[in-house]
Coordinates of C-alpha atoms and ligand atoms in Angstrom, one line a residue:
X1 CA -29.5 7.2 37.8
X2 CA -31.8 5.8 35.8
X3 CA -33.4 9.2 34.6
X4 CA -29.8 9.5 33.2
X5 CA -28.9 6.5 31.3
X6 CA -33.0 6.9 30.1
X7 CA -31.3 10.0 28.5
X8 CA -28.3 9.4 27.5
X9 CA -30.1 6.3 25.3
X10 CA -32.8 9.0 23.9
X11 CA -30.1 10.8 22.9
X12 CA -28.2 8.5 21.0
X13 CA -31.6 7.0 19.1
X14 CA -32.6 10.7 18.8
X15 CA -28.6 11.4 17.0
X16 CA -28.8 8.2 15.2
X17 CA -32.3 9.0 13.7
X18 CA -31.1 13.1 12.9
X19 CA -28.3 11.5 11.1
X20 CA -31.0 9.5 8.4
X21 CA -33.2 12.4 8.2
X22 CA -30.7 15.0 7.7
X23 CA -29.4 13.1 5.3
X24 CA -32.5 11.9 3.2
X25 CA -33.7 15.6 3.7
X26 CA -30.1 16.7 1.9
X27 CA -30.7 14.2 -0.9
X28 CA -34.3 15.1 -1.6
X29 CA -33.2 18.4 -1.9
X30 CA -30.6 17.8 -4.3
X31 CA -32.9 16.1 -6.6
X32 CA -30.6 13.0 -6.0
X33 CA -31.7 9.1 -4.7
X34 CA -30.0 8.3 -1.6
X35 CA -27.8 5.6 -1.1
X36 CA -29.3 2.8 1.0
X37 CA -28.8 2.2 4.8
X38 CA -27.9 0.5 7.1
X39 CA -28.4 2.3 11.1
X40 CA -28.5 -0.9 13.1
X41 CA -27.3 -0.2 16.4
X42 CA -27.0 3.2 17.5
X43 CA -24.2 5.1 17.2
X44 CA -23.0 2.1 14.7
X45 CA -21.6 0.4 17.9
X46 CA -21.7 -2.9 16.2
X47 CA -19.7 -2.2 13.0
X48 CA -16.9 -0.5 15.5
X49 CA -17.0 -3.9 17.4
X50 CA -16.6 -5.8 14.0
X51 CA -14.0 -3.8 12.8
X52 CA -12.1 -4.0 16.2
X53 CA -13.0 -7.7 16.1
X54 CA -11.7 -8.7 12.8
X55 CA -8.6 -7.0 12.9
X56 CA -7.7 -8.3 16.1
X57 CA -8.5 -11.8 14.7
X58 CA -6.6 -11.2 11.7
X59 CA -9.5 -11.5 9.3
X60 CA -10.5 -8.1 8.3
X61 CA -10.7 -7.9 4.9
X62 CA -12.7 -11.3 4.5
X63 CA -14.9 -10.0 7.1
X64 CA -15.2 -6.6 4.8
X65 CA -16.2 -9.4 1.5
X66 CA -18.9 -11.2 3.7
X67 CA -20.1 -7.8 5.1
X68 CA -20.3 -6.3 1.2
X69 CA -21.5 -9.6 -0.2
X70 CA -24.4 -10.0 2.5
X71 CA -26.3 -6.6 1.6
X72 CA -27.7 -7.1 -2.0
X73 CA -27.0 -3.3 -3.3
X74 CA -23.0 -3.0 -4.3
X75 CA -22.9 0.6 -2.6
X76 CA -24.7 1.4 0.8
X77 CA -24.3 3.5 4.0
X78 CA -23.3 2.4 7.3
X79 CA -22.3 4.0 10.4
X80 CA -19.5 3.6 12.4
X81 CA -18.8 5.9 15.9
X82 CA -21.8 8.0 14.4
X83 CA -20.7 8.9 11.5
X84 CA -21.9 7.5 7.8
X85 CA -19.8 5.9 5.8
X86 CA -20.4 4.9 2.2
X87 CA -19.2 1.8 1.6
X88 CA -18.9 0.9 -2.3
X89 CA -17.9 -2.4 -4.5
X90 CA -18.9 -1.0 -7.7
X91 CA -15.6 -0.3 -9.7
X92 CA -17.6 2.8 -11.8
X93 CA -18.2 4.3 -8.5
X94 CA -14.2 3.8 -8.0
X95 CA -13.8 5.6 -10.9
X96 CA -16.0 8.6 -10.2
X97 CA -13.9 8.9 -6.6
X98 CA -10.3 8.6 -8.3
X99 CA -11.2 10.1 -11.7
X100 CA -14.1 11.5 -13.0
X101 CA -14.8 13.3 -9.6
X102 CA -11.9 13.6 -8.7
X103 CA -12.5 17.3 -7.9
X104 CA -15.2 16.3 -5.2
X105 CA -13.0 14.3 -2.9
X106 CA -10.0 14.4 -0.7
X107 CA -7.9 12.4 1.8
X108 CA -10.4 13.5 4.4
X109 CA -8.9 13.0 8.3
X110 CA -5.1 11.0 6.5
X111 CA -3.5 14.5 6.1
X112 CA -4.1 15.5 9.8
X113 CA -3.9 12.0 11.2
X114 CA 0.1 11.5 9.2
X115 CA 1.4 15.1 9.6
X116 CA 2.6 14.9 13.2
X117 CA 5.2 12.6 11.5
X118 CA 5.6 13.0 8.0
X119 CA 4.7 16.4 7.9
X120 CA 3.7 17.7 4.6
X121 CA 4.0 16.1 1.7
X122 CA 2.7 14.2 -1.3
X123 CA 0.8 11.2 0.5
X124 CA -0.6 13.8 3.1
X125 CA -1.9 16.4 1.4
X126 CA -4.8 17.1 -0.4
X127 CA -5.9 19.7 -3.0
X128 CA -3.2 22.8 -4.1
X129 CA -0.9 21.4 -1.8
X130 CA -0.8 18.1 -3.3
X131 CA -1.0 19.4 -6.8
X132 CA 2.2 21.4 -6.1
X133 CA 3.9 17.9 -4.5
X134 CA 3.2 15.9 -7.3
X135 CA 4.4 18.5 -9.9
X136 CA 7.8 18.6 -7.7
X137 CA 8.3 14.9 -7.7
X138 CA 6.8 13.4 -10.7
X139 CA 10.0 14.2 -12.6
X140 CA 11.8 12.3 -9.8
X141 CA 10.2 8.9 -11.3
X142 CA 10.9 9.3 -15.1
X143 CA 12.1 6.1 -16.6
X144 CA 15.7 6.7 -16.3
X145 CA 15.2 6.8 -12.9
X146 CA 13.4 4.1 -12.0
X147 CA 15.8 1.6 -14.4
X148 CA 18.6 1.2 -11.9
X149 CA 19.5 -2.2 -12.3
X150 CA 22.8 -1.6 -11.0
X151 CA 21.4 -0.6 -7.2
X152 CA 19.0 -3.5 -7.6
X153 CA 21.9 -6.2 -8.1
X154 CA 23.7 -5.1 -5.6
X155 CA 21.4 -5.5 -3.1
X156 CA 19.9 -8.5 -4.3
X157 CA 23.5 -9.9 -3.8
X158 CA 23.7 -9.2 -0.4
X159 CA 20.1 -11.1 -0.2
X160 CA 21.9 -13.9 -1.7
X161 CA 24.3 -13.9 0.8
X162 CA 22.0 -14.7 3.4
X163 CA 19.1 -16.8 1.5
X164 CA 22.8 -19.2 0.2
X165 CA 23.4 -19.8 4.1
X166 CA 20.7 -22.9 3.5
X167 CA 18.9 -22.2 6.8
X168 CA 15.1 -21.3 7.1
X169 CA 14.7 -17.7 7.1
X170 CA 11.5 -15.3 7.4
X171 CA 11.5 -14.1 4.0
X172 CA 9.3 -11.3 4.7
X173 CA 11.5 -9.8 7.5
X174 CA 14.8 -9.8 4.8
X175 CA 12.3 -8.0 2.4
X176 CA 11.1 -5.8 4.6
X177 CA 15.2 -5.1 5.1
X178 CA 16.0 -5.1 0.9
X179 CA 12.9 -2.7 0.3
X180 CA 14.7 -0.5 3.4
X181 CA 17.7 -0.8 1.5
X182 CA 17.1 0.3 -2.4
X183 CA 14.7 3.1 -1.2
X184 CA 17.3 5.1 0.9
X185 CA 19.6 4.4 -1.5
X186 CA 17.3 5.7 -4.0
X187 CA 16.1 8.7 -1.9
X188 CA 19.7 9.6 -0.4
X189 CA 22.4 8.5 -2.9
X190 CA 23.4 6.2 0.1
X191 CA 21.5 2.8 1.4
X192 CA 20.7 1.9 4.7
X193 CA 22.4 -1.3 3.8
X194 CA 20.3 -3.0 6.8
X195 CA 20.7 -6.8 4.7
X196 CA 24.7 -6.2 5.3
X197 CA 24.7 -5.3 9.0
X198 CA 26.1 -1.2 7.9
X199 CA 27.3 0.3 11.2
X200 CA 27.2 3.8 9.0
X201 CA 26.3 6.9 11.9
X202 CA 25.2 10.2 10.6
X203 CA 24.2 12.9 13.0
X204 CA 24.7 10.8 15.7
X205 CA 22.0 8.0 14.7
X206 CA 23.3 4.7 13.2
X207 CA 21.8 3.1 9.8
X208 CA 20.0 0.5 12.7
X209 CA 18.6 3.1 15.0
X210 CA 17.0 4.8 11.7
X211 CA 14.9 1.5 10.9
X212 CA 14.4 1.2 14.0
X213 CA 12.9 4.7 14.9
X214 CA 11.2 4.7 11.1
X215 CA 9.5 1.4 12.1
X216 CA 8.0 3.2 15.6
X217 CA 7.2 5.8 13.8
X218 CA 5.3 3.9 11.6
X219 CA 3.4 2.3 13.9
X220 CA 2.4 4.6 16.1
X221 CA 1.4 6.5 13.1
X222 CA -1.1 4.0 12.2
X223 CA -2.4 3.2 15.4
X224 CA -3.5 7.4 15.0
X225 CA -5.5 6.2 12.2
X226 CA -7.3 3.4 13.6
X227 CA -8.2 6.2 16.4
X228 CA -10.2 8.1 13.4
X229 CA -11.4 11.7 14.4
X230 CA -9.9 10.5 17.9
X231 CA -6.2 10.5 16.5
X232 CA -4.8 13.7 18.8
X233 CA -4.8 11.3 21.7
X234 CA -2.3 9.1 20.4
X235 CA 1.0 10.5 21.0
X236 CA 4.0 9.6 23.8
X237 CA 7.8 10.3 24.6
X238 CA 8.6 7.5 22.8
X239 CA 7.1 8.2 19.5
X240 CA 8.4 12.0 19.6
X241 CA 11.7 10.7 20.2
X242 CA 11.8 8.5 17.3
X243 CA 10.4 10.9 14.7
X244 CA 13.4 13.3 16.0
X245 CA 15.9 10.7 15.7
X246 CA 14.7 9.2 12.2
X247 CA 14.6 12.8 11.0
X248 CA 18.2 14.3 12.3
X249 CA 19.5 11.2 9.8
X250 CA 17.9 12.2 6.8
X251 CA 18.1 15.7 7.5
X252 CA 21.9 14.4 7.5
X253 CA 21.8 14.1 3.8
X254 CA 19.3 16.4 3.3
X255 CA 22.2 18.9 3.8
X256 CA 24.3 17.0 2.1
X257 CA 22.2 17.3 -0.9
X258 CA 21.7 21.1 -0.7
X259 CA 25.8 21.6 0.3
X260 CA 26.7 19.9 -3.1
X261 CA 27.3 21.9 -6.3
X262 CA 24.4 21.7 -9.1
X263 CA 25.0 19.4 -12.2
X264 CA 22.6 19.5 -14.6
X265 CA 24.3 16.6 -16.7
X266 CA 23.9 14.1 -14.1
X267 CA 24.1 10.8 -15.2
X268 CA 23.0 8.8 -12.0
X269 CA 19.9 10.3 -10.4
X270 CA 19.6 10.3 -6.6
X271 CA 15.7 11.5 -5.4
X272 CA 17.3 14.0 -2.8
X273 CA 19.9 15.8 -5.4
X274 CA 17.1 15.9 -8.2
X275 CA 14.7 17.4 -5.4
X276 CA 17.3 19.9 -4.2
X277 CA 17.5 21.3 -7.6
X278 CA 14.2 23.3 -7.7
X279 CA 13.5 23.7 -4.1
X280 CA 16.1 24.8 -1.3
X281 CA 14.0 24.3 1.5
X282 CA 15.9 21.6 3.7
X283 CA 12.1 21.0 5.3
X284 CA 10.0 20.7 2.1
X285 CA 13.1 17.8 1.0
X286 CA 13.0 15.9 4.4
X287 CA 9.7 15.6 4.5
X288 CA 8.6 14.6 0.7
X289 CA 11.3 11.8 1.1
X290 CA 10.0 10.4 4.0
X291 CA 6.5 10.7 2.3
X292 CA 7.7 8.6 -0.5
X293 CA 9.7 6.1 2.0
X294 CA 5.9 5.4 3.4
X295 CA 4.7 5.1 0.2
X296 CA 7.0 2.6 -1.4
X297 CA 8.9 0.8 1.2
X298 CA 6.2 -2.1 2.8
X299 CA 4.4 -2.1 -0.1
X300 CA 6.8 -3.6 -2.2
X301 CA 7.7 -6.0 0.5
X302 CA 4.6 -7.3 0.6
X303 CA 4.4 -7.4 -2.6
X304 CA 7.4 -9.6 -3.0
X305 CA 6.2 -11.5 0.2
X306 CA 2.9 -12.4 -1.3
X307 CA 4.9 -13.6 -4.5
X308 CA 6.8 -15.7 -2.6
X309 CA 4.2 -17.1 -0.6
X310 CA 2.1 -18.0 -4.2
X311 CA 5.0 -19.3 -5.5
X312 CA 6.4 -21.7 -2.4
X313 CA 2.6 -22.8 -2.0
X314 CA 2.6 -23.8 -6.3
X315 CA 5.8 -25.8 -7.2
X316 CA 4.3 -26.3 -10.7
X317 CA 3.8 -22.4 -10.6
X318 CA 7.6 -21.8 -9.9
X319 CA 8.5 -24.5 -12.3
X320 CA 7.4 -22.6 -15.2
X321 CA 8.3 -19.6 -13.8
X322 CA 12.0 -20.6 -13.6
X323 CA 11.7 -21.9 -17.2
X324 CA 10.5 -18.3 -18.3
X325 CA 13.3 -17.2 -16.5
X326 CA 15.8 -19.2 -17.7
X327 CA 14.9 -19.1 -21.5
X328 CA 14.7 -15.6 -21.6
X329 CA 18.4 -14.7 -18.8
X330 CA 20.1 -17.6 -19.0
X331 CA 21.1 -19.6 -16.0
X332 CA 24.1 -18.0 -14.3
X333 CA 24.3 -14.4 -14.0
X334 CA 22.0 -11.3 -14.4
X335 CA 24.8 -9.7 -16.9
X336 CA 21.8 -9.2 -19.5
X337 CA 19.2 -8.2 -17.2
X338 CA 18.0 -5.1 -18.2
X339 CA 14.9 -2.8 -17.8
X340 CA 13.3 -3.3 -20.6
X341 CA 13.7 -7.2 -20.9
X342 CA 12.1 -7.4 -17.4
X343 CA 9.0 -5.9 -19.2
X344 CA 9.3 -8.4 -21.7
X345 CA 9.5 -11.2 -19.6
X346 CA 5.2 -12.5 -19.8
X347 CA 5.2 -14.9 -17.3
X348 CA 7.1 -12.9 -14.9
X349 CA 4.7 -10.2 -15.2
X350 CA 1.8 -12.6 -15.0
X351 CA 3.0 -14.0 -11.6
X352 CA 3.2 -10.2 -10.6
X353 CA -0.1 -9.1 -11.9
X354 CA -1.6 -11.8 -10.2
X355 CA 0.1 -11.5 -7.0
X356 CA -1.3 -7.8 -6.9
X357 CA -4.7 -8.9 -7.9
X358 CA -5.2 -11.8 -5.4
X359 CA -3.2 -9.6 -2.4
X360 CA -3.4 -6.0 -3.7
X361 CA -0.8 -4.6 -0.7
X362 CA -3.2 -1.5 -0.6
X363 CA -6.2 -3.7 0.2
X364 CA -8.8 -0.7 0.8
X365 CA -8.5 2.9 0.8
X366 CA -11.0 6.3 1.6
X367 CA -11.6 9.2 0.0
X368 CA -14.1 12.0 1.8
X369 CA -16.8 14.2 -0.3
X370 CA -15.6 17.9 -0.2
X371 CA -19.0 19.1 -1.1
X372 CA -22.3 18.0 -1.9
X373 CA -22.1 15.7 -4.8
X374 CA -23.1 12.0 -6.5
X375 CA -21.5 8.8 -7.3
X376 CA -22.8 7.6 -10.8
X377 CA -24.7 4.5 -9.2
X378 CA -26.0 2.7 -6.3
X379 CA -29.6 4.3 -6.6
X380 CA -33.2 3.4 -8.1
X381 CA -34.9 0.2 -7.5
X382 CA -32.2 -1.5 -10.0
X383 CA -29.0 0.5 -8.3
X384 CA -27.9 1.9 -11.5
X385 CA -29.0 5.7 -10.7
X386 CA -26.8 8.3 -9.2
X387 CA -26.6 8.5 -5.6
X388 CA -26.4 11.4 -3.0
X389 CA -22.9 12.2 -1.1
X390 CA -23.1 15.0 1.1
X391 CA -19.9 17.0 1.8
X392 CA -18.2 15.2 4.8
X393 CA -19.3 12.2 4.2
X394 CA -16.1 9.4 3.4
X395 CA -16.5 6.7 0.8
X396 CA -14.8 3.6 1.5
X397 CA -13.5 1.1 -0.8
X398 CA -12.2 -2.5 -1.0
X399 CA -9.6 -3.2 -4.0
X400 CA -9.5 -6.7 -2.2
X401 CA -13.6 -7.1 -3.1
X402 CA -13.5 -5.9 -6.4
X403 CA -10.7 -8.3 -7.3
X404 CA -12.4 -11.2 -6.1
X405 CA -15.4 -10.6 -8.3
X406 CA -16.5 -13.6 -10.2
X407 CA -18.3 -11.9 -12.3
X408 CA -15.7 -9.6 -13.3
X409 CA -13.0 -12.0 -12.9
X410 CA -14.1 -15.4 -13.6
X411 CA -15.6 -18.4 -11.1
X412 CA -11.9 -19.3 -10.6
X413 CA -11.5 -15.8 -9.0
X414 CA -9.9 -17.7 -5.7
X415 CA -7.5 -19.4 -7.4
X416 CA -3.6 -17.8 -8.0
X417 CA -3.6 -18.6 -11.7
X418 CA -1.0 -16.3 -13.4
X419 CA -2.2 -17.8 -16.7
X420 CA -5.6 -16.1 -16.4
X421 CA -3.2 -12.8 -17.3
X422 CA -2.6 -14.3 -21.2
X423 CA -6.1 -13.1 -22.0
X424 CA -7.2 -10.9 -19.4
X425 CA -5.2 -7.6 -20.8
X426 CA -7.5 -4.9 -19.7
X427 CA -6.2 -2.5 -16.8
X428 CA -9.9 -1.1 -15.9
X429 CA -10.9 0.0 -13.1
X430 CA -11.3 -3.7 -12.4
X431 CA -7.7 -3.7 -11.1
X432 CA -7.1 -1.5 -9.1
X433 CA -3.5 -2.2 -7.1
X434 CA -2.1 1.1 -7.8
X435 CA -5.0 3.3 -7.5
X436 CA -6.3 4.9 -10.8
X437 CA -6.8 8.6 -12.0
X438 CA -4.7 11.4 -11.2
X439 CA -3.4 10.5 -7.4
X440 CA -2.1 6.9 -9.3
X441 CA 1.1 5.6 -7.6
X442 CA 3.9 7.7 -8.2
X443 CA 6.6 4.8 -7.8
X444 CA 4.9 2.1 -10.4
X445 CA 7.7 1.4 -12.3
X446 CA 10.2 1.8 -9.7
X447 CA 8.0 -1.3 -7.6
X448 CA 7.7 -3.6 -10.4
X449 CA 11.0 -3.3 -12.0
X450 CA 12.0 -4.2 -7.9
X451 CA 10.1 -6.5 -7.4
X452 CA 10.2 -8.6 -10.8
X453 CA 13.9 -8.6 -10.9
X454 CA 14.3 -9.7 -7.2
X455 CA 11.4 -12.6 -8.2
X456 CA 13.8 -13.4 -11.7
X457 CA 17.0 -13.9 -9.9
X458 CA 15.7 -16.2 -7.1
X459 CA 14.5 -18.1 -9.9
X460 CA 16.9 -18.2 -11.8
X461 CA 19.5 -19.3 -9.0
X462 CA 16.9 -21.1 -6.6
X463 CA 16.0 -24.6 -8.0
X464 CA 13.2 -25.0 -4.6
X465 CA 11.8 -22.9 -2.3
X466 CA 11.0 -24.9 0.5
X467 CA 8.2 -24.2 3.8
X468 CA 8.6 -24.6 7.2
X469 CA 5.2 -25.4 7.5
X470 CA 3.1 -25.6 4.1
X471 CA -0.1 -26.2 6.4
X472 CA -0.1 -22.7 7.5
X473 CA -3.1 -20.5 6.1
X474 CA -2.4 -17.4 4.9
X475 CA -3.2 -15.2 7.6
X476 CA -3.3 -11.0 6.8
X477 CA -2.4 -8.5 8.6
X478 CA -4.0 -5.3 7.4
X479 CA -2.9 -1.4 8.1
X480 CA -2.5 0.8 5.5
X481 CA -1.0 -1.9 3.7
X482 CA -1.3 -5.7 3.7
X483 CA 1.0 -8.2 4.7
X484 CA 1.4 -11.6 5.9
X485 CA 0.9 -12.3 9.3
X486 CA 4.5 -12.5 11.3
X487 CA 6.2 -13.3 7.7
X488 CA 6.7 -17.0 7.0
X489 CA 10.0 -19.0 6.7
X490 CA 11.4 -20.8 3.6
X491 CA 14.6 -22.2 3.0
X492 CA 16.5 -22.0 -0.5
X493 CA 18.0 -24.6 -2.6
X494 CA 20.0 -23.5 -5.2
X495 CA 20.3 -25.6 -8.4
X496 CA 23.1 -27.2 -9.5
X497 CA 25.0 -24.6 -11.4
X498 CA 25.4 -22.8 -8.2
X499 CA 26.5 -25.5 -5.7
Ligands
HEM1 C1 3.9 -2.9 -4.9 C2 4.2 -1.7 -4.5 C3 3.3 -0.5 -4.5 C4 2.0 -0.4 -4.4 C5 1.0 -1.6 -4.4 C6 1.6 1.0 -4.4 C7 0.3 1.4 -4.3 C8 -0.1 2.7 -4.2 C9 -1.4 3.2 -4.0 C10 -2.6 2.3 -4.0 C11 -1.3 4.6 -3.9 C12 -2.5 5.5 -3.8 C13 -2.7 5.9 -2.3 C14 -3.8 6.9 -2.1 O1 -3.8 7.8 -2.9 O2 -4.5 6.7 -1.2 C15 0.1 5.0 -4.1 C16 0.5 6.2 -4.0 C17 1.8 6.6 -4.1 N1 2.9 5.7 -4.3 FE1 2.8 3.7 -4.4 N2 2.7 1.7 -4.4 C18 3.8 0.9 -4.4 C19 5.1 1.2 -4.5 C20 5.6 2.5 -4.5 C21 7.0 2.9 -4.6 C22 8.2 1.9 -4.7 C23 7.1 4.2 -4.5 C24 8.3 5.1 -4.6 C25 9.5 4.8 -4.7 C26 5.7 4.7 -4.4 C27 5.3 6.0 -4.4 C28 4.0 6.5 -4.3 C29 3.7 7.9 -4.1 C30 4.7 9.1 -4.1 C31 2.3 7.9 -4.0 C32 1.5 9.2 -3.8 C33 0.9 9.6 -5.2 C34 0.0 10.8 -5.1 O3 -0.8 10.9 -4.1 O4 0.0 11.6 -6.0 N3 4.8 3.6 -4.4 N4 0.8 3.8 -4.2

């Protein structure tokens, strides 16, 4: 018995020590520094346990500042289930992952770990695949497209509807629904319409039982990611019959797209018609629109959730906000709303900017070396030589971190201050909420111009927003995206020209 665990333990130090060595060897070879590390207890048991630990208590990304702030280089290695991860806070690195080197990375283990639900498409795939994805749909977000105003105040209505009922509601949960709501209508030419109860069935599924099965979906999807290079064991019945029952309702107007005649003058642009115009495979549609559905739908809700909670937490904040508002849309009606005076609303944008900064709703991301290569710092006694990154090897990094540097963003860096936006102009790779180089966010636009006129016509029409409890902290809860914690509930008081 003994004899074996004495084994099994020389084994793991013996693993954990070929792990530094193979990898200093590498570097040393390659005429590169190596990055420094951090092997503390084998097999990088401990960091698992962290990770594990902080996201069940809900505090994982300031555990990730306090873990990057503690080691005194801004990039380092550290391993986790014996493997090394890079680990960077230096936004030049960022830029050599996203952009410069863009070449030298890919989405690593995300493209096998989402497949088995969103099959292949442009947030799954790396390399040619991707290339040919994003040729496909970046005509799909032109600005004509993303400057449907129309789609946006109808929904927003039927938010109204249930925000003028004067009860406390969990803001993020109807969010979650109007985010649901413009994106189908903006991938199928038809919304869910989840905020007005639609009892629409295609295919046999209702509008309901497709959130509901795209939720399941979701999260079992995720829960394949937190199993890393372990992902093939999550699967069950019930997650196979959801991905079957959220896809026979968008392959519903998938066909439906593909049946209808071509018209190259469109006017009104619907993602799944535009798409169906240069491919006619009903597979390659289905699964793109699902990919963009991930991509857009939480993240905006959060977005518009974090707002919210900034805003309901900084009455003085809201006050101005609704002045901005008011000077620039009037009082009553969002007649003269339009695209473009959106964009020129400051303090609107501000409030967003600052939102994103404070709460990016992509708070960290990874990208994986697909050969031997270097990231432009992190080595040298002063960490400002190039470092070694052998092919494999996946560089983590924290947009959270890097936009709660003082010394890049002031000593008030904690504070929600959409002022601080009035001088600070610059979109480096200091800010980072929508990724940077050539794999930047697709659906931009289409977010803010979502998101800033939802935020406008609350403030125009809501005079307070008022919390349940303003002594809750702001508790994450962090997947791929961000969001708050089981939502939080506000009530709406409208000001006088609507009562
Ligand atoms: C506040 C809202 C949003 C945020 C913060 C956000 C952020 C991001 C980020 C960080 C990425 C890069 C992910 C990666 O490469 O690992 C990304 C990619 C993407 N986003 Fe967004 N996004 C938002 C909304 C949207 C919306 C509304 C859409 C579509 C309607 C969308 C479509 C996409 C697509 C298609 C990609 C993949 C681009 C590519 O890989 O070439 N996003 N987004």
């Amino acid at each position: 018995m003994w004899l074996i665990v004495g084994l099994i333990v020389s084994f793991v130090l013996f693993y954990d020590l070929s792990l530094k060595l193979v990898y200093l060897f590498k570097a040393k070879r390659a005429g590169v520094r190596p990055v420094a590390m951090y092997v503390n207890w084998p097999f990088g048991i401990r960091n698992l346990y962290m990770f594990l630990k902080s996201t069940k208590n809900r505090n994982a990304l300031e555990q990730t500042v306090i873990t990057m702030r503690k080691k005194k280089e801004r990039t380092f290695a550290m391993e986790i289930l014996g493997m090394m991860n890079v680990v960077t806070r230096d936004p030049e690195n960022v830029k050599a992952v996203l952009a410069t080197n863009f070449k030298s990375f890919d989405l690593g283990l995300r493209e096998a770990q989402l497949s088995y639900f969103l099959g292949s498409g442009i947030f799954t795939l790396s390399s040619h695949g991707w290339k040919h994805s994003r040729n496909l749909l970046r005509p799909q977000f032109s600005r004509e497209q993303v400057a449907q105003i129309e789609s946006l105040r109808r929904h927003a209505t039927s938010l109204e509807k249930i925000l003028d009922k004067g009860e406390f509601v969990n803001i993020q949960h109807l969010f979650h629904q109007l985010t649901m709501d413009t994106a189908t209508e903006f991938l199928f030419g038809e919304s869910v319409d989840s905020l007005d109860n639609s009892q629409r069935v295609v295919n046999g599924v209702s509008a309901a039982e497709f959130v509901e099965a795209y939720t399941l979906c979701l999260r079992w999807s995720l829960i394949r990611i937190q199993f890393g290079p372990l992902y093939r064991l999550i699967t069950s019945s019930e997650f196979r019959k959801a991905i079957a029952r959220a896809r026979r309702f968008v392959e519903y107007f998938v066909q439906q797209a593909l049946d209808r005649p071509i018209d190259k003058d469109e006017s009104s642009y619907v993602f799944t018609h535009e798409l169906a115009k240069v491919t006619r495979d009903p597979v390659v549609i289905r699964d793109q629109a699902f990919n963009v559905l991930l991509a857009g739908r939480d993240t905006t809700a959060s977005l518009l959730s974090y707002t919210l909670w900034h805003l309901s937490h900084n009455p003085e904040i809201y006050a101005k906000l609704r002045e901005a508002v008011k000077n620039q849309f009037g009082e009553e009606s969002t007649e003269e709303v339009t695209f473009e005076g959106l964009k020129r609303c400051k303090y609107l944008l501000n409030v967003i900017n600052e939102t994103l900064r404070i709460n990016p709703t992509v708070p960290r991301n990874t990208r994986t070396a697909t050969r031997d290569t270097t990231l432009p710092r992190g080595g040298g006694p002063n960490g400002d030589e190039p470092v070694f990154i052998p092919k494999g090897m996946p560089v983590v990094y924290s947009v959270y971190e890097i936009h709660r540097q003082p010394e890049l963003w002031g000593p008030d860096v904690e504070e929600f201050r959409p002022e601080r936006w009035d001088t600070h102009s610059s979109h480096g790779w200091e800010y980072l909420p929508f990724n940077g180089g050539p794999r930047i966010c697709l659906g931009q636009q289409f977010a803010l111009t979502e998101a800033s006129f939802t935020v406008m016509r609350i403030a125009q029409k809501y005079e307070r927003l008022e919390l349940l409890d303003a002594t809750a902290p702001l508790v994450n809860d962090v997947s791929l995206t961000s969001m708050i914690d089981g939502g939080f509930m506000l009530k709406f008081h409208p000001s006088k020209v609507y009562q």
